[in-house]
Amino acid sequence: MNPAKSLSDAAPRPYWLDDPGRPAALPALVGDERCELLVVGGGYSGLWTALLAKERDPARDVVLIEAQETGWAASGRNGGFCSSSLTHGWANGLSRWPQELAALERLGRRNLDAIEATVARHGIDCGFERTGEIDIATAPHQVAELREAADEVAGLGLPDYEYLDQDALRAEVDSPTFLAGLWDRTGVAMLHPARLAWGLKRACLDLGVRIYEHTPGTELSAQGPGVAVRTPYGRIFARHAALGTNAFPSLVKRVRPYIAPVYDYALMTEPLSPEQRDAVGWRRRQGLGDAANHFHYFRITPDHRILWGGYDIVHHYGGGVRSEYDHHPATYRKLAEHFFHCFPQLEGLRFTHNWGGAIDTCSRFSAFFGTAHGGRVAYALGYTGLGVGASRFGADVMLDLLAGERTERTELDMVRSRPLPFPPEPVRSMGIGITQWSMTRADENGGRRNLWLKAMDKVGLGFDS
């Protein structure tokens, strides 16, 4: 099938948000409000912060504001991969915090366990399935890399990883492009991302959190012993504030250079027929991702659709976040072509949805944390595409920081350090362009990294999604 034809009926909106269970929007704030804790942002980061704050202290007065609707941005547009990793994968954690990796992996598994328990406790219908994720080699040099990675994780004592040769991998999911895989069997769950956000919203409301939607925070300032946040139709006075704005410009302006918003795109197919399901297997519904620099991520849903996303990482000059960037037809066509190359047995399948969204990329690929206004404001951002699970950990860190508590989390070097900031324009866009070109060249040349990428590696400055 012509890839363009497979896209001809696709709706230009996120599949997850196109759901009859989407809750009605809550009213905007009009007038002034007062509270103990103000949470800015109604995605995972903000929702987890509000929920955990009430679970720590049910009497705490918490207000959450969201510029659009809860789960509208990255939390309702991602692939639904909920990983235990706090460091964008164990390899990135090992390269940056080798002495802390064991603790970071343990805390990450505990965090994923807690997400699973919260979903069950609050009856959140988000299709949570702890199926794991398989990293897939589609080129010979990647097979060697996965074999080496399997030996490394065994040496580090990380649990539940399994190397799959080509036959074992294709017995799980069948594609002629698959050469080998490394399966993290329990460290990743698949879920419906928007329903998780909506379920967290309902849980927050049930615990007494006051939520105002269509209420952007436009300005943050000190106000007596606390802070004040201005909105279009009022102000909120709070003792403390937690910022979960991620890819959007932070109300703490000095952290903005640490984030480069990039756009990621995805397709969703129509449901597979029984014959098509037999042709691909995939009965255990693992998450999948190939091992290239420009990688694809893909998963099968409980109703037998395939989400196929990634590959292109689109950065716009100046780093703006705008609704017109949510669609990129050239990437949709490229993704469709790649899909049928991976699964030629699904020729004729059509896509029902295509969409994109912004990711809060930082140069170390994993979240960073801090405070402002004398410890009255905390922030966590920079999840670089792995925030579905790690955002709950980030919420705990923000609450620890606001309480002034020394915990195992706040003592981590990962929490106490920051990534390198991205340079200002035009150097930022030039550097990102060179990096993308170099990553493509590495994929085409057996994984060999050129001098530019080696220099970036040496100084700890990276670019990913």
Short mmCIF file of C-alpha atoms in Angstrom, two decimals:
data_model
loop_
_atom_site.label_atom_id
_atom_site.label_comp_id
_atom_site.label_asym_id
_atom_site.label_seq_id
_atom_site.Cartn_x
_atom_site.Cartn_y
_atom_site.Cartn_z
CA MET A 1 0.00 0.00 0.00
CA ASN A 2 1.13 3.52 -0.71
CA PRO A 3 1.97 4.98 2.75
CA ALA A 4 0.01 8.12 1.90
CA LYS A 5 -3.10 6.02 1.17
CA SER A 6 -2.82 4.28 4.55
CA LEU A 7 -3.00 7.73 6.16
CA SER A 8 -5.81 9.15 4.06
CA ASP A 9 -8.54 8.65 6.67
CA ALA A 10 -6.41 9.33 9.78
CA ALA A 11 -7.89 11.84 12.20
CA PRO A 12 -5.42 14.61 13.13
CA ARG A 13 -5.79 14.23 16.88
CA PRO A 14 -4.30 12.09 19.67
CA TYR A 15 -5.93 8.69 19.80
CA TRP A 16 -5.85 8.60 23.59
CA LEU A 17 -7.71 11.91 23.94
CA ASP A 18 -10.32 10.86 21.38
CA ASP A 19 -12.08 8.85 24.06
CA PRO A 20 -15.75 8.92 25.14
CA GLY A 21 -14.60 8.69 28.74
CA ARG A 22 -12.82 12.05 28.57
CA PRO A 23 -14.07 14.08 31.54
CA ALA A 24 -15.68 17.47 31.15
CA ALA A 25 -13.43 20.45 31.75
CA LEU A 26 -13.55 22.10 35.15
CA PRO A 27 -14.21 25.85 35.47
CA ALA A 28 -11.41 28.39 35.29
CA LEU A 29 -10.34 30.40 38.32
CA VAL A 30 -12.06 33.78 38.54
CA GLY A 31 -10.92 35.95 41.43
CA ASP A 32 -8.34 35.23 44.10
CA GLU A 33 -7.53 31.96 45.88
CA ARG A 34 -5.42 31.04 48.89
CA CYS A 35 -3.89 27.68 49.74
CA GLU A 36 -0.94 26.00 51.40
CA LEU A 37 0.37 24.33 48.22
CA LEU A 38 -0.20 25.51 44.67
CA VAL A 39 0.60 23.05 41.89
CA VAL A 40 1.08 24.55 38.44
CA GLY A 41 0.43 22.08 35.61
CA GLY A 42 -2.19 19.39 35.18
CA GLY A 43 -0.05 16.69 33.60
CA TYR A 44 1.47 13.73 35.41
CA SER A 45 4.04 15.86 37.24
CA GLY A 46 1.44 18.16 38.75
CA LEU A 47 -1.20 15.50 39.35
CA TRP A 48 1.21 13.21 41.20
CA THR A 49 2.42 16.15 43.29
CA ALA A 50 -1.08 17.11 44.32
CA LEU A 51 -2.09 13.52 45.06
CA LEU A 52 1.04 12.69 47.07
CA ALA A 53 0.77 15.95 49.01
CA LYS A 54 -2.75 14.98 50.15
CA GLU A 55 -1.67 11.42 50.93
CA ARG A 56 1.21 12.73 53.06
CA ASP A 57 -1.07 15.19 54.88
CA PRO A 58 -4.83 14.87 54.20
CA ALA A 59 -5.43 18.24 55.88
CA ARG A 60 -3.12 20.10 53.54
CA ASP A 61 -4.91 22.68 51.41
CA VAL A 62 -3.91 22.05 47.78
CA VAL A 63 -4.88 23.88 44.59
CA LEU A 64 -3.89 22.78 41.07
CA ILE A 65 -4.16 24.96 37.97
CA GLU A 66 -3.89 23.79 34.35
CA ALA A 67 -3.61 26.04 31.30
CA GLN A 68 -5.78 23.79 29.10
CA GLU A 69 -7.35 20.56 30.40
CA THR A 70 -5.86 17.86 32.59
CA GLY A 71 -3.76 15.43 30.56
CA TRP A 72 -4.07 17.55 27.42
CA ALA A 73 -0.35 17.89 26.65
CA ALA A 74 2.39 15.23 26.87
CA SER A 75 0.50 13.20 29.46
CA GLY A 76 -2.28 12.48 26.96
CA ARG A 77 -0.13 12.15 23.84
CA ASN A 78 2.68 9.75 24.76
CA GLY A 79 3.03 6.09 23.85
CA GLY A 80 1.87 4.74 27.21
CA PHE A 81 5.25 3.26 28.23
CA CYS A 82 5.51 3.53 32.03
CA SER A 83 9.12 2.70 32.86
CA SER A 84 10.77 2.09 36.20
CA SER A 85 13.88 3.90 34.98
CA LEU A 86 14.55 7.29 36.55
CA THR A 87 17.60 7.87 34.33
CA HIS A 88 16.32 7.32 30.78
CA GLY A 89 17.59 3.76 30.84
CA TRP A 90 20.19 2.00 32.94
CA ALA A 91 23.01 2.73 30.46
CA ASN A 92 22.52 6.49 30.76
CA GLY A 93 22.37 6.14 34.53
CA LEU A 94 25.57 4.08 34.57
CA SER A 95 27.44 6.64 32.47
CA ARG A 96 26.40 9.57 34.69
CA TRP A 97 25.92 8.19 38.21
CA PRO A 98 27.72 4.84 38.40
CA GLN A 99 27.99 4.91 42.20
CA GLU A 100 24.26 5.55 42.55
CA LEU A 101 22.94 3.22 39.88
CA ALA A 102 21.94 0.44 42.28
CA ALA A 103 20.00 2.91 44.43
CA LEU A 104 18.43 4.60 41.40
CA GLU A 105 17.29 1.26 39.98
CA ARG A 106 15.88 0.19 43.37
CA LEU A 107 14.04 3.50 43.81
CA GLY A 108 12.75 3.28 40.25
CA ARG A 109 11.32 -0.21 40.74
CA ARG A 110 9.74 0.92 44.01
CA ASN A 111 8.26 3.90 42.18
CA LEU A 112 6.72 1.68 39.49
CA ASP A 113 5.32 -0.62 42.19
CA ALA A 114 3.74 2.43 43.83
CA ILE A 115 2.15 3.53 40.54
CA GLU A 116 0.68 0.07 40.10
CA ALA A 117 -0.65 0.14 43.67
CA THR A 118 -2.17 3.61 43.17
CA VAL A 119 -3.93 2.51 39.98
CA ALA A 120 -5.44 -0.42 41.88
CA ARG A 121 -6.28 1.54 45.04
CA HIS A 122 -8.12 4.30 43.20
CA GLY A 123 -9.69 2.02 40.58
CA ILE A 124 -8.06 3.85 37.67
CA ASP A 125 -9.15 2.16 34.44
CA CYS A 126 -6.02 2.78 32.36
CA GLY A 127 -5.23 -0.74 31.12
CA PHE A 128 -2.10 -1.04 33.30
CA GLU A 129 -0.18 -4.16 32.20
CA ARG A 130 3.35 -4.89 33.41
CA THR A 131 4.42 -6.57 30.19
CA GLY A 132 7.95 -5.20 30.03
CA GLU A 133 9.76 -3.74 27.03
CA ILE A 134 12.08 -5.25 24.43
CA ASP A 135 14.97 -3.27 22.91
CA ILE A 136 15.34 -4.59 19.38
CA ALA A 137 18.35 -4.86 17.10
CA THR A 138 17.55 -4.23 13.44
CA ALA A 139 21.18 -3.93 12.25
CA PRO A 140 24.12 -6.29 12.80
CA HIS A 141 26.11 -3.86 14.94
CA GLN A 142 23.11 -3.50 17.25
CA VAL A 143 23.10 -7.27 17.87
CA ALA A 144 26.62 -7.01 19.27
CA GLU A 145 25.60 -4.00 21.35
CA LEU A 146 22.61 -5.86 22.83
CA ARG A 147 24.76 -8.91 23.65
CA GLU A 148 27.19 -6.61 25.46
CA ALA A 149 24.31 -4.89 27.24
CA ALA A 150 22.93 -8.26 28.37
CA ASP A 151 26.30 -9.11 29.91
CA GLU A 152 26.47 -5.69 31.59
CA VAL A 153 23.04 -5.90 33.20
CA ALA A 154 23.87 -9.40 34.44
CA GLY A 155 27.10 -8.09 35.95
CA LEU A 156 25.27 -5.21 37.60
CA GLY A 157 22.74 -7.57 39.15
CA LEU A 158 19.77 -5.84 37.54
CA PRO A 159 16.71 -8.11 37.70
CA ASP A 160 14.55 -9.68 35.02
CA TYR A 161 16.47 -8.95 31.83
CA GLU A 162 16.53 -11.62 29.12
CA TYR A 163 18.51 -11.69 25.88
CA LEU A 164 16.52 -12.99 22.90
CA ASP A 165 18.18 -14.29 19.77
CA GLN A 166 16.43 -13.81 16.45
CA ASP A 167 14.30 -16.94 16.69
CA ALA A 168 13.24 -16.26 20.28
CA LEU A 169 12.43 -12.64 19.48
CA ARG A 170 10.39 -13.46 16.38
CA ALA A 171 8.49 -16.04 18.40
CA GLU A 172 7.34 -13.13 20.58
CA VAL A 173 6.73 -10.57 17.82
CA ASP A 174 7.36 -11.43 14.17
CA SER A 175 9.10 -9.01 11.85
CA PRO A 176 11.69 -9.82 9.18
CA THR A 177 13.67 -6.80 10.37
CA PHE A 178 14.18 -8.15 13.92
CA LEU A 179 17.63 -9.66 14.61
CA ALA A 180 17.83 -9.83 18.43
CA GLY A 181 16.32 -8.28 21.55
CA LEU A 182 16.89 -7.48 25.20
CA TRP A 183 13.70 -7.86 27.23
CA ASP A 184 13.24 -6.00 30.49
CA ARG A 185 10.49 -8.31 31.66
CA THR A 186 9.06 -6.38 34.63
CA GLY A 187 10.50 -2.87 34.55
CA VAL A 188 7.98 -1.35 32.14
CA ALA A 189 4.18 -1.29 32.09
CA MET A 190 1.88 -0.47 29.20
CA LEU A 191 -1.11 1.76 29.87
CA HIS A 192 -3.63 4.20 28.40
CA PRO A 193 -1.86 7.48 29.20
CA ALA A 194 -4.83 9.85 29.08
CA ARG A 195 -6.95 7.59 31.28
CA LEU A 196 -4.13 7.52 33.83
CA ALA A 197 -4.15 11.33 33.91
CA TRP A 198 -7.95 11.46 34.19
CA GLY A 199 -7.89 8.85 36.95
CA LEU A 200 -5.29 10.83 38.89
CA LYS A 201 -7.45 13.92 38.45
CA ARG A 202 -10.46 12.12 39.91
CA ALA A 203 -8.37 10.79 42.80
CA CYS A 204 -7.12 14.31 43.55
CA LEU A 205 -10.66 15.69 43.55
CA ASP A 206 -11.82 12.87 45.82
CA LEU A 207 -9.11 13.84 48.32
CA GLY A 208 -10.12 17.49 48.29
CA VAL A 209 -7.71 19.07 45.80
CA ARG A 210 -9.27 22.13 44.13
CA ILE A 211 -8.56 22.02 40.39
CA TYR A 212 -9.00 24.92 37.98
CA GLU A 213 -8.66 24.22 34.25
CA HIS A 214 -8.17 26.76 31.46
CA THR A 215 -6.19 28.70 34.06
CA PRO A 216 -2.59 29.33 32.99
CA GLY A 217 -0.11 30.68 35.50
CA THR A 218 1.36 33.78 33.88
CA GLU A 219 3.65 35.24 36.53
CA LEU A 220 5.25 34.07 39.77
CA SER A 221 6.47 36.40 42.51
CA ALA A 222 7.35 36.40 46.19
CA GLN A 223 4.51 37.49 48.45
CA GLY A 224 5.27 37.83 52.16
CA PRO A 225 6.17 34.41 53.57
CA GLY A 226 4.88 32.68 50.42
CA VAL A 227 4.38 33.25 46.71
CA ALA A 228 1.73 34.61 44.38
CA VAL A 229 0.88 33.33 40.90
CA ARG A 230 -1.09 35.52 38.56
CA THR A 231 -3.66 34.02 36.19
CA PRO A 232 -5.74 35.73 33.48
CA TYR A 233 -8.65 36.39 35.86
CA GLY A 234 -7.15 36.32 39.32
CA ARG A 235 -4.28 35.45 41.63
CA ILE A 236 -3.38 32.56 43.88
CA PHE A 237 -1.52 33.13 47.13
CA ALA A 238 0.27 30.07 48.50
CA ARG A 239 2.84 29.15 51.12
CA HIS A 240 4.55 26.86 48.60
CA ALA A 241 4.34 26.18 44.87
CA ALA A 242 5.37 23.15 42.82
CA LEU A 243 5.91 23.64 39.10
CA GLY A 244 5.09 20.83 36.68
CA THR A 245 5.13 22.79 33.42
CA ASN A 246 7.83 20.66 31.76
CA ALA A 247 8.13 21.58 28.04
CA PHE A 248 6.31 24.88 28.52
CA PRO A 249 8.25 27.98 29.65
CA SER A 250 8.95 27.74 33.37
CA LEU A 251 7.73 30.45 35.73
CA VAL A 252 11.29 30.32 37.12
CA LYS A 253 12.97 31.97 34.18
CA ARG A 254 16.52 30.99 35.06
CA VAL A 255 15.82 27.29 34.33
CA ARG A 256 14.50 27.88 30.82
CA PRO A 257 17.92 27.45 29.12
CA TYR A 258 18.07 23.88 30.45
CA ILE A 259 15.10 22.76 28.32
CA ALA A 260 14.90 22.41 24.54
CA PRO A 261 11.32 21.53 23.56
CA VAL A 262 11.23 19.00 20.74
CA TYR A 263 8.32 17.43 18.90
CA ASP A 264 7.63 13.72 18.60
CA TYR A 265 4.97 12.14 16.38
CA ALA A 266 2.93 8.94 16.38
CA LEU A 267 0.40 6.94 14.36
CA MET A 268 -2.33 4.57 15.55
CA THR A 269 -3.70 1.79 13.37
CA GLU A 270 -7.19 0.41 13.09
CA PRO A 271 -7.74 -2.81 15.09
CA LEU A 272 -5.99 -5.84 13.64
CA SER A 273 -8.12 -8.72 12.40
CA PRO A 274 -7.61 -12.17 13.99
CA GLU A 275 -5.57 -13.18 10.93
CA GLN A 276 -3.36 -10.11 11.21
CA ARG A 277 -2.84 -10.74 14.91
CA ASP A 278 -1.75 -14.30 14.14
CA ALA A 279 0.68 -12.93 11.56
CA VAL A 280 2.54 -10.77 14.10
CA GLY A 281 2.07 -12.75 17.33
CA TRP A 282 2.64 -10.21 20.11
CA ARG A 283 0.40 -12.11 22.50
CA ARG A 284 2.21 -10.77 25.58
CA ARG A 285 1.83 -7.15 24.39
CA GLN A 286 5.31 -5.99 25.35
CA GLY A 287 6.43 -2.48 24.54
CA LEU A 288 9.00 -2.42 21.75
CA GLY A 289 11.70 0.00 20.68
CA ASP A 290 14.49 -0.37 18.16
CA ALA A 291 18.08 0.31 19.16
CA ALA A 292 18.96 3.00 16.60
CA ASN A 293 19.81 6.59 17.46
CA HIS A 294 16.74 7.64 15.50
CA PHE A 295 14.51 5.02 17.04
CA HIS A 296 10.90 3.90 16.76
CA TYR A 297 8.77 2.96 19.74
CA PHE A 298 5.70 0.77 19.25
CA ARG A 299 3.16 -1.20 21.24
CA ILE A 300 -0.10 -3.06 20.78
CA THR A 301 -3.18 -1.99 22.68
CA PRO A 302 -5.71 -4.22 24.46
CA ASP A 303 -8.09 -3.71 21.52
CA HIS A 304 -5.36 -4.86 19.07
CA ARG A 305 -4.31 -1.54 17.55
CA ILE A 306 -0.64 -0.76 16.99
CA LEU A 307 0.84 2.57 18.04
CA TRP A 308 3.92 3.42 15.99
CA GLY A 309 5.92 6.54 16.83
CA GLY A 310 9.29 8.21 17.10
CA TYR A 311 12.19 8.39 14.63
CA ASP A 312 12.08 12.11 13.82
CA ILE A 313 12.96 14.59 16.57
CA VAL A 314 11.73 17.99 15.40
CA HIS A 315 13.15 21.10 17.03
CA HIS A 316 11.94 24.54 16.04
CA TYR A 317 14.15 27.60 16.09
CA GLY A 318 13.69 29.44 19.36
CA GLY A 319 12.26 26.41 21.14
CA GLY A 320 8.64 27.49 21.01
CA VAL A 321 5.68 25.30 21.96
CA ARG A 322 2.80 26.01 19.58
CA SER A 323 -0.31 24.17 18.46
CA GLU A 324 0.71 24.41 14.78
CA TYR A 325 3.73 22.22 15.59
CA ASP A 326 1.47 19.36 16.70
CA HIS A 327 1.32 17.97 13.16
CA HIS A 328 4.09 17.14 10.70
CA PRO A 329 2.78 15.40 7.56
CA ALA A 330 6.26 14.56 6.25
CA THR A 331 6.97 12.62 9.44
CA TYR A 332 3.61 10.83 9.25
CA ARG A 333 4.45 9.60 5.74
CA LYS A 334 7.92 8.51 6.83
CA LEU A 335 6.52 6.66 9.84
CA ALA A 336 3.93 4.87 7.69
CA GLU A 337 6.63 3.77 5.24
CA HIS A 338 8.78 2.47 8.12
CA PHE A 339 5.78 0.64 9.63
CA PHE A 340 5.13 -1.44 6.53
CA HIS A 341 8.85 -2.14 6.16
CA CYS A 342 8.80 -3.57 9.70
CA PHE A 343 5.50 -5.44 9.28
CA PRO A 344 5.04 -6.27 5.58
CA GLN A 345 2.49 -8.93 6.58
CA LEU A 346 0.15 -6.08 7.60
CA GLU A 347 -0.02 -4.59 4.11
CA GLY A 348 -3.42 -2.93 3.70
CA LEU A 349 -3.80 -1.90 7.33
CA ARG A 350 -4.90 1.71 7.75
CA PHE A 351 -4.13 4.37 10.31
CA THR A 352 -6.99 6.01 12.18
CA HIS A 353 -5.10 8.76 14.06
CA ASN A 354 -1.91 10.80 13.72
CA TRP A 355 -0.61 13.40 16.16
CA GLY A 356 2.38 14.98 17.82
CA GLY A 357 3.37 16.79 20.98
CA ALA A 358 6.19 18.54 22.78
CA ILE A 359 8.81 16.78 24.93
CA ASP A 360 10.88 18.57 27.61
CA THR A 361 14.34 17.47 26.47
CA CYS A 362 17.37 18.26 28.62
CA SER A 363 21.01 17.53 27.88
CA ARG A 364 21.34 14.60 30.28
CA PHE A 365 18.03 12.95 29.16
CA SER A 366 16.62 12.63 32.70
CA ALA A 367 14.85 14.95 35.10
CA PHE A 368 16.54 17.63 37.16
CA PHE A 369 15.23 19.38 40.23
CA GLY A 370 15.60 22.57 42.22
CA THR A 371 14.05 25.29 44.31
CA ALA A 372 13.54 29.04 44.00
CA HIS A 373 12.30 31.94 46.11
CA GLY A 374 14.07 30.78 49.24
CA GLY A 375 12.80 27.22 49.06
CA ARG A 376 9.16 28.22 48.65
CA VAL A 377 9.03 26.98 45.04
CA ALA A 378 10.17 23.61 43.71
CA TYR A 379 10.42 22.34 40.15
CA ALA A 380 11.10 19.09 38.30
CA LEU A 381 11.53 18.96 34.54
CA GLY A 382 13.62 17.49 31.73
CA TYR A 383 12.19 13.97 31.64
CA THR A 384 13.05 13.70 27.90
CA GLY A 385 10.24 11.36 26.96
CA LEU A 386 10.36 9.02 29.97
CA GLY A 387 8.13 10.98 32.34
CA VAL A 388 5.16 8.62 32.52
CA GLY A 389 6.74 6.75 35.43
CA ALA A 390 9.54 9.06 36.58
CA SER A 391 7.18 12.01 37.10
CA ARG A 392 5.83 10.35 40.24
CA PHE A 393 9.37 10.18 41.64
CA GLY A 394 9.84 13.82 40.65
CA ALA A 395 6.70 14.74 42.57
CA ASP A 396 8.10 13.09 45.70
CA VAL A 397 11.37 14.99 45.25
CA MET A 398 9.55 18.32 44.93
CA LEU A 399 7.56 17.65 48.10
CA ASP A 400 10.73 16.65 49.96
CA LEU A 401 12.45 19.86 48.84
CA LEU A 402 9.52 22.05 49.85
CA ALA A 403 9.45 20.38 53.27
CA GLY A 404 13.18 20.97 53.68
CA GLU A 405 13.63 17.25 54.36
CA ARG A 406 16.83 15.31 53.83
CA THR A 407 15.72 12.01 52.35
CA GLU A 408 17.36 9.27 50.32
CA ARG A 409 15.93 11.00 47.28
CA THR A 410 17.24 14.49 48.03
CA GLU A 411 20.72 13.17 48.88
CA LEU A 412 21.17 11.63 45.43
CA ASP A 413 23.75 13.30 43.23
CA MET A 414 21.22 12.96 40.43
CA VAL A 415 18.86 15.20 42.41
CA ARG A 416 21.52 17.61 43.66
CA SER A 417 23.15 18.17 40.25
CA ARG A 418 21.98 19.81 37.06
CA PRO A 419 22.50 19.11 33.37
CA LEU A 420 24.44 21.46 31.15
CA PRO A 421 22.20 24.19 29.71
CA PHE A 422 21.62 24.41 25.98
CA PRO A 423 23.35 27.39 24.36
CA PRO A 424 21.30 30.38 23.16
CA GLU A 425 20.11 30.74 19.58
CA PRO A 426 21.34 30.51 16.89
CA VAL A 427 24.00 28.20 18.35
CA ARG A 428 21.33 25.96 19.92
CA SER A 429 19.59 25.16 16.64
CA MET A 430 22.89 24.80 14.78
CA GLY A 431 24.18 22.36 17.41
CA ILE A 432 20.98 20.34 17.41
CA GLY A 433 21.07 20.16 13.62
CA ILE A 434 24.67 18.90 13.59
CA THR A 435 23.82 16.38 16.31
CA GLN A 436 20.83 15.04 14.38
CA TRP A 437 22.90 14.71 11.21
CA SER A 438 25.64 12.93 13.16
CA MET A 439 23.15 10.52 14.75
CA THR A 440 21.79 9.64 11.32
CA ARG A 441 25.31 9.04 10.03
CA ALA A 442 26.06 6.78 13.01
CA ASP A 443 22.97 4.69 12.27
CA GLU A 444 24.11 4.33 8.67
CA ASN A 445 27.74 3.50 9.56
CA GLY A 446 27.53 0.59 11.94
CA GLY A 447 26.96 2.75 15.02
CA ARG A 448 30.32 4.53 14.71
CA ARG A 449 30.11 7.93 16.37
CA ASN A 450 31.90 10.82 14.71
CA LEU A 451 34.10 13.38 16.45
CA TRP A 452 31.13 15.66 17.15
CA LEU A 453 29.19 12.97 19.01
CA LYS A 454 32.33 11.83 20.85
CA ALA A 455 32.95 15.41 22.00
CA MET A 456 29.33 15.71 23.12
CA ASP A 457 29.65 12.44 25.04
CA LYS A 458 32.83 13.63 26.74
CA VAL A 459 31.28 16.82 28.10
CA GLY A 460 27.98 15.15 29.00
CA LEU A 461 25.88 17.14 26.54
CA GLY A 462 23.33 15.13 24.60
CA PHE A 463 20.15 15.41 22.58
CA ASP A 464 17.38 12.81 22.53
CA SER A 465 13.64 12.35 22.84
#
